[in-house]
Each structure stands twice: as C-alpha cells, then as structure tokens.
C-alpha cells in the first residue's frame, strides 16, 4: 500500500517546499541578484511541485495494485482519450499536462539569461525538462502502487508546455534583463 496521497498532501508538500525554497532564494539573491536568485529557486520549486502532482496518488492512498493489474507498457495512443483534469482546474488533462510545465520553461530562461552561455543552456534545459517528463512517466509505469498510468501523450504535452514556457521566459527575460546584475558584478 502506498501510504500517502490526495490533493491535500500535494498542496501541503507544495507549501512546505515553497517555504524551504523561499529561504534558498534569499541566499541566492545575495549572490546572483534578485531576478536570477528568485528564478533559480522558482525553477527548483516548480520541478518539486510537478513531482508532487504527478507521483502522488491523486485520490489518497490507492491500496494494493496487484501485479497482474499493473500495465506492462506505456500507452502509445498519442492524443487518445484523456480524463478530465483535477477538480481544482477546469479543462482536460492534456491542457493541464502542458500548463504544469510552462513555469519551468519560463523560469529556466530567466535563470539562464544572466550568463552568456544562455544560448546553449536554454536548449539543453528544455531537453532536460523533456527527460524529466520521461522519467516521471517511467516512474508511473514502474510504481503501480501510486495508481498512475504511463502515457506518451503526457510527455508530448509536458514538453509542449515547457517549450511554450521558454517563449514566455524570453519575453520575461527581455523585460527583467537579469544580465544587468552580471555587468554590475564585473565592475
């Protein structure tokens, strides 16, 4: 039996990790400037929240999932039927799977924009966000007790959300200009 789960646990985990990462942000802000420090801590927090909402059972502890009831492979029915989203948000699961990765993509760009290597870091980070999604789906496949299903459509939607987030992050970086902190520290 998987001992924890449900929306309440997800929200509590998001709040607790948010408090910890707010403290980390305070430390980073002193060293990297407020834009980059907050963006880095926010990026880590967004990844923790994604893990919480995708790797905890949605409806509390599901009990025992027998080996013969466990799926052997991921669903390759791309764009196939998807259930509605959580009760907190309206819209289908596909939209939610995309939206949950948008902040990570945006914060990746804002965090990387401070350094000259951002032109390489951002595409590499986008690939890592896609790999994170693959890792989540493989974990869902292997851990039947969390009562989740592995679906390739989720990877497509998550990666699309991360790519949209990169576009949003480019706009935010242009407005916030985190590279100004780099110029100040080089004087």
PDB file of N, CA and C in Angstrom, residues 22-60:
ATOM      1  N   UNK A  22      11.967  29.389  -0.668  1.00  0.00           N
ATOM      2  CA  UNK A  22      11.995  30.835  -0.450  1.00  0.00           C
ATOM      3  C   UNK A  22      13.238  31.216   0.360  1.00  0.00           C
ATOM      4  N   UNK A  23      13.595  30.379   1.319  1.00  0.00           N
ATOM      5  CA  UNK A  23      14.822  30.608   2.087  1.00  0.00           C
ATOM      6  C   UNK A  23      16.060  30.450   1.197  1.00  0.00           C
ATOM      7  N   UNK A  24      16.030  29.460   0.326  1.00  0.00           N
ATOM      8  CA  UNK A  24      17.131  29.280  -0.623  1.00  0.00           C
ATOM      9  C   UNK A  24      17.230  30.500  -1.540  1.00  0.00           C
ATOM     10  N   UNK A  25      16.079  31.015  -1.966  1.00  0.00           N
ATOM     11  CA  UNK A  25      16.072  32.204  -2.833  1.00  0.00           C
ATOM     12  C   UNK A  25      16.723  33.394  -2.144  1.00  0.00           C
ATOM     13  N   UNK A  26      16.463  33.568  -0.853  1.00  0.00           N
ATOM     14  CA  UNK A  26      17.093  34.677  -0.123  1.00  0.00           C
ATOM     15  C   UNK A  26      18.614  34.572  -0.176  1.00  0.00           C
ATOM     16  N   UNK A  27      19.120  33.361  -0.039  1.00  0.00           N
ATOM     17  CA  UNK A  27      20.561  33.118  -0.125  1.00  0.00           C
ATOM     18  C   UNK A  27      21.072  33.416  -1.538  1.00  0.00           C
ATOM     19  N   UNK A  28      20.364  32.930  -2.546  1.00  0.00           N
ATOM     20  CA  UNK A  28      20.793  33.121  -3.939  1.00  0.00           C
ATOM     21  C   UNK A  28      20.721  34.575  -4.385  1.00  0.00           C
ATOM     22  N   UNK A  29      19.732  35.304  -3.887  1.00  0.00           N
ATOM     23  CA  UNK A  29      19.565  36.705  -4.280  1.00  0.00           C
ATOM     24  C   UNK A  29      20.796  37.521  -3.911  1.00  0.00           C
ATOM     25  N   UNK A  30      21.378  37.254  -2.756  1.00  0.00           N
ATOM     26  CA  UNK A  30      22.574  37.987  -2.335  1.00  0.00           C
ATOM     27  C   UNK A  30      23.758  37.747  -3.260  1.00  0.00           C
ATOM     28  N   UNK A  31      23.819  36.579  -3.862  1.00  0.00           N
ATOM     29  CA  UNK A  31      24.962  36.228  -4.705  1.00  0.00           C
ATOM     30  C   UNK A  31      24.737  36.474  -6.197  1.00  0.00           C
ATOM     31  N   UNK A  32      23.478  36.355  -6.640  1.00  0.00           N
ATOM     32  CA  UNK A  32      23.207  36.401  -8.079  1.00  0.00           C
ATOM     33  C   UNK A  32      22.295  37.539  -8.521  1.00  0.00           C
ATOM     34  N   UNK A  33      21.785  38.305  -7.589  1.00  0.00           N
ATOM     35  CA  UNK A  33      20.791  39.322  -7.930  1.00  0.00           C
ATOM     36  C   UNK A  33      19.397  38.744  -7.758  1.00  0.00           C
ATOM     37  N   UNK A  34      18.418  39.629  -7.603  1.00  0.00           N
ATOM     38  CA  UNK A  34      17.082  39.154  -7.256  1.00  0.00           C
ATOM     39  C   UNK A  34      16.423  38.376  -8.386  1.00  0.00           C
ATOM     40  N   UNK A  35      16.620  38.767  -9.637  1.00  0.00           N
ATOM     41  CA  UNK A  35      15.941  38.089 -10.746  1.00  0.00           C
ATOM     42  C   UNK A  35      16.446  36.648 -10.866  1.00  0.00           C
ATOM     43  N   UNK A  36      17.744  36.478 -10.934  1.00  0.00           N
ATOM     44  CA  UNK A  36      18.307  35.143 -11.118  1.00  0.00           C
ATOM     45  C   UNK A  36      18.094  34.277  -9.883  1.00  0.00           C
ATOM     46  N   UNK A  37      18.267  34.847  -8.690  1.00  0.00           N
ATOM     47  CA  UNK A  37      18.079  34.079  -7.461  1.00  0.00           C
ATOM     48  C   UNK A  37      16.666  33.551  -7.317  1.00  0.00           C
ATOM     49  N   UNK A  38      15.694  34.419  -7.550  1.00  0.00           N
ATOM     50  CA  UNK A  38      14.291  34.003  -7.451  1.00  0.00           C
ATOM     51  C   UNK A  38      13.953  33.009  -8.565  1.00  0.00           C
ATOM     52  N   UNK A  39      14.483  33.244  -9.773  1.00  0.00           N
ATOM     53  CA  UNK A  39      14.194  32.340 -10.897  1.00  0.00           C
ATOM     54  C   UNK A  39      14.769  30.944 -10.652  1.00  0.00           C
ATOM     55  N   UNK A  40      15.992  30.862 -10.126  1.00  0.00           N
ATOM     56  CA  UNK A  40      16.586  29.547  -9.852  1.00  0.00           C
ATOM     57  C   UNK A  40      15.799  28.789  -8.782  1.00  0.00           C
ATOM     58  N   UNK A  41      15.491  29.466  -7.689  1.00  0.00           N
ATOM     59  CA  UNK A  41      14.719  28.817  -6.631  1.00  0.00           C
ATOM     60  C   UNK A  41      13.323  28.460  -7.142  1.00  0.00           C
ATOM     61  N   UNK A  42      12.734  29.338  -7.932  1.00  0.00           N
ATOM     62  CA  UNK A  42      11.416  29.069  -8.505  1.00  0.00           C
ATOM     63  C   UNK A  42      11.436  27.887  -9.458  1.00  0.00           C
ATOM     64  N   UNK A  43      12.507  27.757 -10.226  1.00  0.00           N
ATOM     65  CA  UNK A  43      12.633  26.617 -11.141  1.00  0.00           C
ATOM     66  C   UNK A  43      12.665  25.309 -10.353  1.00  0.00           C
ATOM     67  N   UNK A  44      13.464  25.263  -9.313  1.00  0.00           N
ATOM     68  CA  UNK A  44      13.532  24.044  -8.488  1.00  0.00           C
ATOM     69  C   UNK A  44      12.168  23.777  -7.852  1.00  0.00           C
ATOM     70  N   UNK A  45      11.519  24.826  -7.361  1.00  0.00           N
ATOM     71  CA  UNK A  45      10.202  24.644  -6.737  1.00  0.00           C
ATOM     72  C   UNK A  45       9.191  24.116  -7.746  1.00  0.00           C
ATOM     73  N   UNK A  46       9.231  24.637  -8.979  1.00  0.00           N
ATOM     74  CA  UNK A  46       8.286  24.160  -9.993  1.00  0.00           C
ATOM     75  C   UNK A  46       8.508  22.676 -10.282  1.00  0.00           C
ATOM     76  N   UNK A  47       9.752  22.225 -10.270  1.00  0.00           N
ATOM     77  CA  UNK A  47      10.041  20.806 -10.509  1.00  0.00           C
ATOM     78  C   UNK A  47       9.561  19.938  -9.346  1.00  0.00           C
ATOM     79  N   UNK A  48       9.690  20.455  -8.125  1.00  0.00           N
ATOM     80  CA  UNK A  48       9.184  19.722  -6.954  1.00  0.00           C
ATOM     81  C   UNK A  48       7.662  19.606  -7.027  1.00  0.00           C
ATOM     82  N   UNK A  49       7.000  20.695  -7.387  1.00  0.00           N
ATOM     83  CA  UNK A  49       5.537  20.674  -7.492  1.00  0.00           C
ATOM     84  C   UNK A  49       5.098  19.692  -8.573  1.00  0.00           C
ATOM     85  N   UNK A  50       5.794  19.677  -9.705  1.00  0.00           N
ATOM     86  CA  UNK A  50       5.462  18.715 -10.757  1.00  0.00           C
ATOM     87  C   UNK A  50       5.585  17.291 -10.225  1.00  0.00           C
ATOM     88  N   UNK A  51       6.655  17.014  -9.498  1.00  0.00           N
ATOM     89  CA  UNK A  51       6.830  15.670  -8.931  1.00  0.00           C
ATOM     90  C   UNK A  51       5.687  15.336  -7.964  1.00  0.00           C
ATOM     91  N   UNK A  52       5.299  16.297  -7.148  1.00  0.00           N
ATOM     92  CA  UNK A  52       4.225  16.050  -6.188  1.00  0.00           C
ATOM     93  C   UNK A  52       2.911  15.719  -6.887  1.00  0.00           C
ATOM     94  N   UNK A  53       2.570  16.476  -7.917  1.00  0.00           N
ATOM     95  CA  UNK A  53       1.259  16.268  -8.542  1.00  0.00           C
ATOM     96  C   UNK A  53       1.235  15.106  -9.533  1.00  0.00           C
ATOM     97  N   UNK A  54       2.413  14.615  -9.908  1.00  0.00           N
ATOM     98  CA  UNK A  54       2.425  13.501 -10.850  1.00  0.00           C
ATOM     99  C   UNK A  54       2.824  12.171 -10.222  1.00  0.00           C
ATOM    100  N   UNK A  55       3.455  12.212  -9.064  1.00  0.00           N
ATOM    101  CA  UNK A  55       3.942  10.969  -8.466  1.00  0.00           C
ATOM    102  C   UNK A  55       3.244  10.586  -7.164  1.00  0.00           C
ATOM    103  N   UNK A  56       2.323  11.410  -6.711  1.00  0.00           N
ATOM    104  CA  UNK A  56       1.489  11.022  -5.569  1.00  0.00           C
ATOM    105  C   UNK A  56       0.125  10.589  -6.090  1.00  0.00           C
ATOM    106  N   UNK A  57      -0.483   9.595  -5.472  1.00  0.00           N
ATOM    107  CA  UNK A  57      -1.828   9.211  -5.889  1.00  0.00           C
ATOM    108  C   UNK A  57      -2.783  10.391  -5.758  1.00  0.00           C
ATOM    109  N   UNK A  58      -3.593  10.615  -6.771  1.00  0.00           N
ATOM    110  CA  UNK A  58      -4.480  11.781  -6.795  1.00  0.00           C
ATOM    111  C   UNK A  58      -5.607  11.691  -5.782  1.00  0.00           C
ATOM    112  N   UNK A  59      -6.078  10.500  -5.504  1.00  0.00           N
ATOM    113  CA  UNK A  59      -7.254  10.346  -4.647  1.00  0.00           C
ATOM    114  C   UNK A  59      -6.934   9.622  -3.349  1.00  0.00           C
ATOM    115  N   UNK A  60      -5.869   9.991  -2.701  1.00  0.00           N
ATOM    116  CA  UNK A  60      -5.492   9.336  -1.460  1.00  0.00           C
ATOM    117  C   UNK A  60      -4.764   8.036  -1.735  1.00  0.00           C
TER     118      UNK A  60
END
